[in-house]
Coordinates of N, CA and C in Angstrom, one line a residue:
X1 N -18.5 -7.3 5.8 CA -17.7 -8.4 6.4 C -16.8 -8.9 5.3
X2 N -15.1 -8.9 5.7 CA -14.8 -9.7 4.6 C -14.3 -11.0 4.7
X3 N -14.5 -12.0 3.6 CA -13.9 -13.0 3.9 C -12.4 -13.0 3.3
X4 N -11.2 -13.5 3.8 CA -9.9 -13.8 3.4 C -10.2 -14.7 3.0
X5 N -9.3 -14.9 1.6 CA -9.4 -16.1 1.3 C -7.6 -16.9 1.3
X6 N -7.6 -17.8 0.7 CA -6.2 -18.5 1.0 C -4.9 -17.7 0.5
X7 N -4.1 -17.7 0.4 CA -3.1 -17.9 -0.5 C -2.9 -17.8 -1.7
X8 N -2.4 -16.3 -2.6 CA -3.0 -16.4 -3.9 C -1.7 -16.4 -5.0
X9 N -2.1 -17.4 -5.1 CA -0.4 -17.4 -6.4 C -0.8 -17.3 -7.8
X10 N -1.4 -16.9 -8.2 CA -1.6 -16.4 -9.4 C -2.6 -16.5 -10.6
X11 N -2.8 -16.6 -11.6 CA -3.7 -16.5 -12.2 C -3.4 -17.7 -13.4
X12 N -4.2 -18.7 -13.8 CA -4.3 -19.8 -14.9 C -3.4 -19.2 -16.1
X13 N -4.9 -18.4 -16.4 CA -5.3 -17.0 -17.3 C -5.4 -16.2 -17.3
X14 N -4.6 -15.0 -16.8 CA -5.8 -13.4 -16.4 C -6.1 -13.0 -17.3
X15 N -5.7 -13.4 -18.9 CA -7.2 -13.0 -20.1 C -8.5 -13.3 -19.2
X16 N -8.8 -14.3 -18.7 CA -9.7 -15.3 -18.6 C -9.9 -16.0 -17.3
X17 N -9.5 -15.0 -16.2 CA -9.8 -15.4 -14.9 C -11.4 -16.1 -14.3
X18 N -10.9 -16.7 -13.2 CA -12.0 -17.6 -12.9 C -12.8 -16.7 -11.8
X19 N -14.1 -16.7 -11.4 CA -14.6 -16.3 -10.1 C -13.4 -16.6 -8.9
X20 N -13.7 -17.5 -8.4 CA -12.3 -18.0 -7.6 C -11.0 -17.1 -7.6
X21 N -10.5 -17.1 -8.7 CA -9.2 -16.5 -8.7 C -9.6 -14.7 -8.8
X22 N -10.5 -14.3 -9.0 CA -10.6 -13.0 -8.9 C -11.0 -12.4 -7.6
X23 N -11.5 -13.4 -7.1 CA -12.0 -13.2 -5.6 C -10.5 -13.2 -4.6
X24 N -10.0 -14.5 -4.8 CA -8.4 -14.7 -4.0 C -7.7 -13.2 -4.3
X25 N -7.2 -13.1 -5.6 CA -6.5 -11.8 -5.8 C -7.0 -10.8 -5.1
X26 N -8.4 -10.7 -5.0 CA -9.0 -9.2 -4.6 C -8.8 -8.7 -3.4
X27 N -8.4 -10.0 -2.3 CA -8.1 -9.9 -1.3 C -6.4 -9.9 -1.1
X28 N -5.9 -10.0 -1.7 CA -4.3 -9.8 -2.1 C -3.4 -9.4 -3.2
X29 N -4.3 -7.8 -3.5 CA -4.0 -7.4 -4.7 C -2.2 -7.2 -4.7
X30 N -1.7 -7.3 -3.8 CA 0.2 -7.2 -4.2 C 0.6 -8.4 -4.4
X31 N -0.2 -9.4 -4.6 CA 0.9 -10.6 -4.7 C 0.5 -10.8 -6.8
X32 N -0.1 -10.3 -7.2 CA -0.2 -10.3 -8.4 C -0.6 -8.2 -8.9
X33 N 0.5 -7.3 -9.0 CA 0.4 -5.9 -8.9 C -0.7 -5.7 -10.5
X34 N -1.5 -4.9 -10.6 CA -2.2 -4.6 -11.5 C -1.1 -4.3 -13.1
X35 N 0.2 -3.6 -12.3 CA 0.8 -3.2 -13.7 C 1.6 -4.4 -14.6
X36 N 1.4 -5.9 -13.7 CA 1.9 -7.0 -14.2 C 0.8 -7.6 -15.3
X37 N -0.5 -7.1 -14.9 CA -1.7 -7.8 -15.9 C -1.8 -7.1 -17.2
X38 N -2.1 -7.9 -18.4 CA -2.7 -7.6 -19.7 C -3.2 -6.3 -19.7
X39 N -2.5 -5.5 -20.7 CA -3.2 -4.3 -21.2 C -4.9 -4.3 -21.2
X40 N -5.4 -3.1 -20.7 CA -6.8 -3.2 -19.9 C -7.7 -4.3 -19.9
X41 N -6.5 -4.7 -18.2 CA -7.2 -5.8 -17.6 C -8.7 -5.2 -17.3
X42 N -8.6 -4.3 -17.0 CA -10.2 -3.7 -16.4 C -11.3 -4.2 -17.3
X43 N -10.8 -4.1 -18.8 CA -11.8 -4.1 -19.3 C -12.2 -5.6 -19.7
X44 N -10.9 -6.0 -20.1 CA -11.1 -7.7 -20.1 C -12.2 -8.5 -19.1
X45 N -12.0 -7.9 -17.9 CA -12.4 -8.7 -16.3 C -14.1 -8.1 -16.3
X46 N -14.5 -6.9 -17.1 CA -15.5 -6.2 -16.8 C -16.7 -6.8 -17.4
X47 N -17.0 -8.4 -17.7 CA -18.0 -8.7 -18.5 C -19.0 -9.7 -17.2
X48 N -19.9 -10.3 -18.3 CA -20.9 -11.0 -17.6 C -20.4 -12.1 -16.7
X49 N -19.2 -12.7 -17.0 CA -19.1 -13.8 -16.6 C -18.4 -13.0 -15.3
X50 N -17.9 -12.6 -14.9 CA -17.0 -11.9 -13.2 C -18.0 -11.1 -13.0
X51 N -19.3 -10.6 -13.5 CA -20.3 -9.5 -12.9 C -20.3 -9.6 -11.3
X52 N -21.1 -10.4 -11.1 CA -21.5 -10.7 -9.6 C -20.0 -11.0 -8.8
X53 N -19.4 -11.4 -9.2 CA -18.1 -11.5 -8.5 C -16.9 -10.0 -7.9
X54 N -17.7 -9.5 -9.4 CA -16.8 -7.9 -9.0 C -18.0 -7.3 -8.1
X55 N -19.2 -7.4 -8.4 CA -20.2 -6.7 -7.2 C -20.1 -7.1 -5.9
X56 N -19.9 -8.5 -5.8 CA -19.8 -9.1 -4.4 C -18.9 -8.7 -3.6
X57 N -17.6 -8.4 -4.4 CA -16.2 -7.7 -4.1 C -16.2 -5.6 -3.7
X58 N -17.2 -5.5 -4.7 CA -17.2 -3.8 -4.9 C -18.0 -3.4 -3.4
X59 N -19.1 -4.3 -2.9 CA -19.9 -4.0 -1.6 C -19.1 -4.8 -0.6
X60 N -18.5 -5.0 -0.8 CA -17.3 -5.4 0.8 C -16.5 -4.4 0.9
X61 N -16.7 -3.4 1.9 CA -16.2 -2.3 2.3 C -14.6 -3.0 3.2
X62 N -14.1 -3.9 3.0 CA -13.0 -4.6 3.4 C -12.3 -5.4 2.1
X63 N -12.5 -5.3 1.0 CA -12.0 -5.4 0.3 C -10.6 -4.9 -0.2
X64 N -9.2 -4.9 -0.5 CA -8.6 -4.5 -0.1 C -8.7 -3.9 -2.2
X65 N -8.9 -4.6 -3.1 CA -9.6 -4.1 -4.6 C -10.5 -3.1 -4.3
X66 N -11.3 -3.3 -3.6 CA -12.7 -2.4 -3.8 C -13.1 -1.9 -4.9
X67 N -12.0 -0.6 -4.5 CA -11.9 0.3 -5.8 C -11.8 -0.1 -7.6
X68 N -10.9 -1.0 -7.3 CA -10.8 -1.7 -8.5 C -12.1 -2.6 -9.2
X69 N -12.6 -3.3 -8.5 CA -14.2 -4.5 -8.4 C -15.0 -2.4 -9.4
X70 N -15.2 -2.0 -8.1 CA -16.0 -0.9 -8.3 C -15.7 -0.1 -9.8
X71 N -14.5 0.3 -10.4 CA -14.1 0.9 -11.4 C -14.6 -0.2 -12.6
X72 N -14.8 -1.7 -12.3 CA -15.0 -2.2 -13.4 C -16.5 -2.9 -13.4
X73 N -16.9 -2.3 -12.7 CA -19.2 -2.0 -12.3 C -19.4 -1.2 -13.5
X74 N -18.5 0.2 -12.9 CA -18.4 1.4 -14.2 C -18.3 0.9 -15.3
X75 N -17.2 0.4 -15.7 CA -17.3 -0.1 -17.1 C -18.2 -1.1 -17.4
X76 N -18.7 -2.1 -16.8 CA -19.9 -3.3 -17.1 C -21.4 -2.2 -17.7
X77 N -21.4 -1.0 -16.4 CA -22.7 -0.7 -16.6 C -22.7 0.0 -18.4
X78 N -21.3 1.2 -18.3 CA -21.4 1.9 -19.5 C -21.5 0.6 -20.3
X79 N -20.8 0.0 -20.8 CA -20.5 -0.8 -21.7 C -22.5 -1.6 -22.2
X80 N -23.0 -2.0 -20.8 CA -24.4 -2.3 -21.1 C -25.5 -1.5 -21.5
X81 N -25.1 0.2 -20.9 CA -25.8 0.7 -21.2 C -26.0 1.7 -23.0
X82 N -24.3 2.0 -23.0 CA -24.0 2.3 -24.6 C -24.2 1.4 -25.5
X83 N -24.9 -0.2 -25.7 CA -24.9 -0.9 -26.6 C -26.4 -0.6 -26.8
X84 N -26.7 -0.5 -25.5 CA -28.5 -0.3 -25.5 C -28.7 -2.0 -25.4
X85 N -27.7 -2.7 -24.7 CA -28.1 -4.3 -23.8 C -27.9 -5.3 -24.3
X86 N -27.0 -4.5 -25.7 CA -26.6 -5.9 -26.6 C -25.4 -6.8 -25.7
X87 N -24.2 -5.6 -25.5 CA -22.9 -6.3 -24.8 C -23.6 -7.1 -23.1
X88 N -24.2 -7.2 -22.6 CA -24.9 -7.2 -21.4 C -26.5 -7.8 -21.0
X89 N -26.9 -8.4 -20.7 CA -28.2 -8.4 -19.9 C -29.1 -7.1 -19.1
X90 N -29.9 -6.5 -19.5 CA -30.7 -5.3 -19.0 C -31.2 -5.9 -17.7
X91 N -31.5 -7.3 -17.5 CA -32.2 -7.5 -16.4 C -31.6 -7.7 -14.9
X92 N -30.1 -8.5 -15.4 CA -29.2 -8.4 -14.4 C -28.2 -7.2 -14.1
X93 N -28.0 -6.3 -15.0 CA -27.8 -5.0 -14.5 C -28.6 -4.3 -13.5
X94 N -29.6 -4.5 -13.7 CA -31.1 -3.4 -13.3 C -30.9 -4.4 -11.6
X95 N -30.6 -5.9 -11.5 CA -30.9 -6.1 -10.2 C -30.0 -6.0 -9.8
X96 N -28.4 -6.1 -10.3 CA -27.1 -5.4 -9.5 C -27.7 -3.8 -9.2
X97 N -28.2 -2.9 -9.9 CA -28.6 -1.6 -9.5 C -29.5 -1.6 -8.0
X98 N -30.3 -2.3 -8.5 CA -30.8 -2.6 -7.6 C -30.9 -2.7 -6.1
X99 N -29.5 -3.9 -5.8 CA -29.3 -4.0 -4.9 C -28.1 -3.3 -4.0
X100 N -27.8 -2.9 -5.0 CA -26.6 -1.4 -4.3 C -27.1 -0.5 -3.8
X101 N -28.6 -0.1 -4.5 CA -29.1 1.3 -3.5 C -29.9 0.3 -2.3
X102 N -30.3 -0.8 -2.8 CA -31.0 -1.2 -1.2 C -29.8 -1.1 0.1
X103 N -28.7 -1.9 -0.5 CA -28.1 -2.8 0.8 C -26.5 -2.2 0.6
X104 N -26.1 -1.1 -0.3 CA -24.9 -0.5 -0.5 C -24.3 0.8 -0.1
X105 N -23.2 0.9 0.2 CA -22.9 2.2 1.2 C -22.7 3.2 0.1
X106 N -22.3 4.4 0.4 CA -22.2 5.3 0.0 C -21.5 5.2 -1.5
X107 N -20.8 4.3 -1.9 CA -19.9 4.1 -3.0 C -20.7 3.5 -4.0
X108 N -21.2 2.2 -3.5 CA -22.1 1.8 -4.3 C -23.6 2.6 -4.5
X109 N -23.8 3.3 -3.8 CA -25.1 4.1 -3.9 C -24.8 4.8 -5.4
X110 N -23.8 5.6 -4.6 CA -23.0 6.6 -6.1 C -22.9 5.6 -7.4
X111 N -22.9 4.5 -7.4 CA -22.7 4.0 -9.1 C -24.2 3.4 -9.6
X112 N -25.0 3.0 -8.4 CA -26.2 2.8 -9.0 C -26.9 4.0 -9.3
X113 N -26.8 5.2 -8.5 CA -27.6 6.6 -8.9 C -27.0 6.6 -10.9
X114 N -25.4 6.8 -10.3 CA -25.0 7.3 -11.7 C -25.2 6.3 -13.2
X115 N -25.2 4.9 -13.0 CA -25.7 4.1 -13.8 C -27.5 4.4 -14.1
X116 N -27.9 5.0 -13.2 CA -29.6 5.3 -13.4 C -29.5 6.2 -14.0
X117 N -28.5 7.7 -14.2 CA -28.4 8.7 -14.5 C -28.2 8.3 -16.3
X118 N -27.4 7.6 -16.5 CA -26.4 7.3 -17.9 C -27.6 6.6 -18.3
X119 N -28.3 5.8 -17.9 CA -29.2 5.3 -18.6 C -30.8 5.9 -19.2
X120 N -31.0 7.0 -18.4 CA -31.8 7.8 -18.7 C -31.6 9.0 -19.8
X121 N -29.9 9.2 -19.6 CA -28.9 10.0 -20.6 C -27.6 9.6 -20.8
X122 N -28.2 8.5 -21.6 CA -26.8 8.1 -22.4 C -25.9 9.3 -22.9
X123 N -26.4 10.5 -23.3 CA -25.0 11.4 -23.7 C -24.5 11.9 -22.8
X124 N -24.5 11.7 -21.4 CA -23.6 12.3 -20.5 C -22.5 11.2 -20.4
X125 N -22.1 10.3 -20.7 CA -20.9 9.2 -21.2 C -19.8 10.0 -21.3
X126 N -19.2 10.1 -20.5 CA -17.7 10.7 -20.8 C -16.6 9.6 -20.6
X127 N -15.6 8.8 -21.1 CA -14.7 7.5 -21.2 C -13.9 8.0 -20.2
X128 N -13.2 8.9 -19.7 CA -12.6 9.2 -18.9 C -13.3 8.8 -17.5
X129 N -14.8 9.4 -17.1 CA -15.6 9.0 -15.7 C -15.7 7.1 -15.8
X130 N -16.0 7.2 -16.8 CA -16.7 5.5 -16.9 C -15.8 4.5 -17.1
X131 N -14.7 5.2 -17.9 CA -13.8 3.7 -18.2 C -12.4 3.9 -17.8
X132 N -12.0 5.1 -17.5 CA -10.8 5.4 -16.9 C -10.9 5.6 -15.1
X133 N -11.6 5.4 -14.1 CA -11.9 5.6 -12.9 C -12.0 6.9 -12.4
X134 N -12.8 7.9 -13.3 CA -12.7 9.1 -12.7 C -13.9 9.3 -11.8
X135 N -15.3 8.6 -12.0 CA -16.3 8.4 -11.0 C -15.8 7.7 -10.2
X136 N -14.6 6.9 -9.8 CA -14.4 6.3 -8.8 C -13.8 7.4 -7.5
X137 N -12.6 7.6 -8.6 CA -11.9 8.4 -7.9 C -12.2 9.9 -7.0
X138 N -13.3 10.2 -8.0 CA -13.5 11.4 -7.4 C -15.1 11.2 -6.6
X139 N -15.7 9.6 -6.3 CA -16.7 9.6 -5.7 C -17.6 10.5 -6.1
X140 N -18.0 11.2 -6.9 CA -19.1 12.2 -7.2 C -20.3 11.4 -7.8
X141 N -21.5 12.4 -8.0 CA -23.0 11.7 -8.1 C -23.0 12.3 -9.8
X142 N -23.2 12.1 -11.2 CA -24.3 12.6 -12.1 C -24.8 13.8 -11.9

């Protein structure tokens, strides 16, 4: 189910977006276009503090971002799982994993398998699947 949210005019900070404003944008990704934001916004937006906010976004299959929320799961998980937990919480990863295979469709199934996969073998890390959206794009399993 998705919710619309208001009216979205822009961002404070997109170094430094708020839950709120990433949520409004996500539902009206053309009124602020991705190629207008900070050199890899993805990666910027992809930490602890927007985690649950990009997941809450990545499992709304009405999301009009989806893909975008979802592409930067990919980078939250690599990024937690190549430090070995430093960049990241192990515990709130494991229950975003979690709750994607319980209560998540086919997309999110695919990033929790493959975040289970990377974490069991960190050398299958390729920067192109994980941080450039090639697991997104091409929907495939590990």
């Amino acid at each position: 189910m998705s919710v619309q949210e208001e009216t979205f005019h822009g961002f404070a900070n997109p170094v430094d977006p708020s839950p709120a404003e990433l949520r409004a944008w996500a539902y009206q990704p053309d009124s602020v276009p991705l190629t207008s934001m900070p050199p890899d916004w993805d990666l910027l937006v992809a930490g602890d503090h927007l985690v649950q906010t990009l997941f809450d976004l990545a499992m709304d299959q009405g999301c009009p971002a989806r893909r975008f929320t979802l592409h930067c799961l990919y980078i939250y998980a690599a990024d937690g799982i190549r430090t070995n937990f430093r960049a990241h919480p192990k515990r709130r990863f494991r229950k975003l994993v979690e709750q994607a295979e319980k209560s998540g469709d086919d997309l999110m199934r695919n990033w929790a398998h493959n975040s289970r996969v990377l974490l069991a073998r960190p050398d299958l890390f390729v920067y192109r699947d994980w941080c450039e959206g090639g697991l997104v794009r091409e929907n495939r399993r590990l």
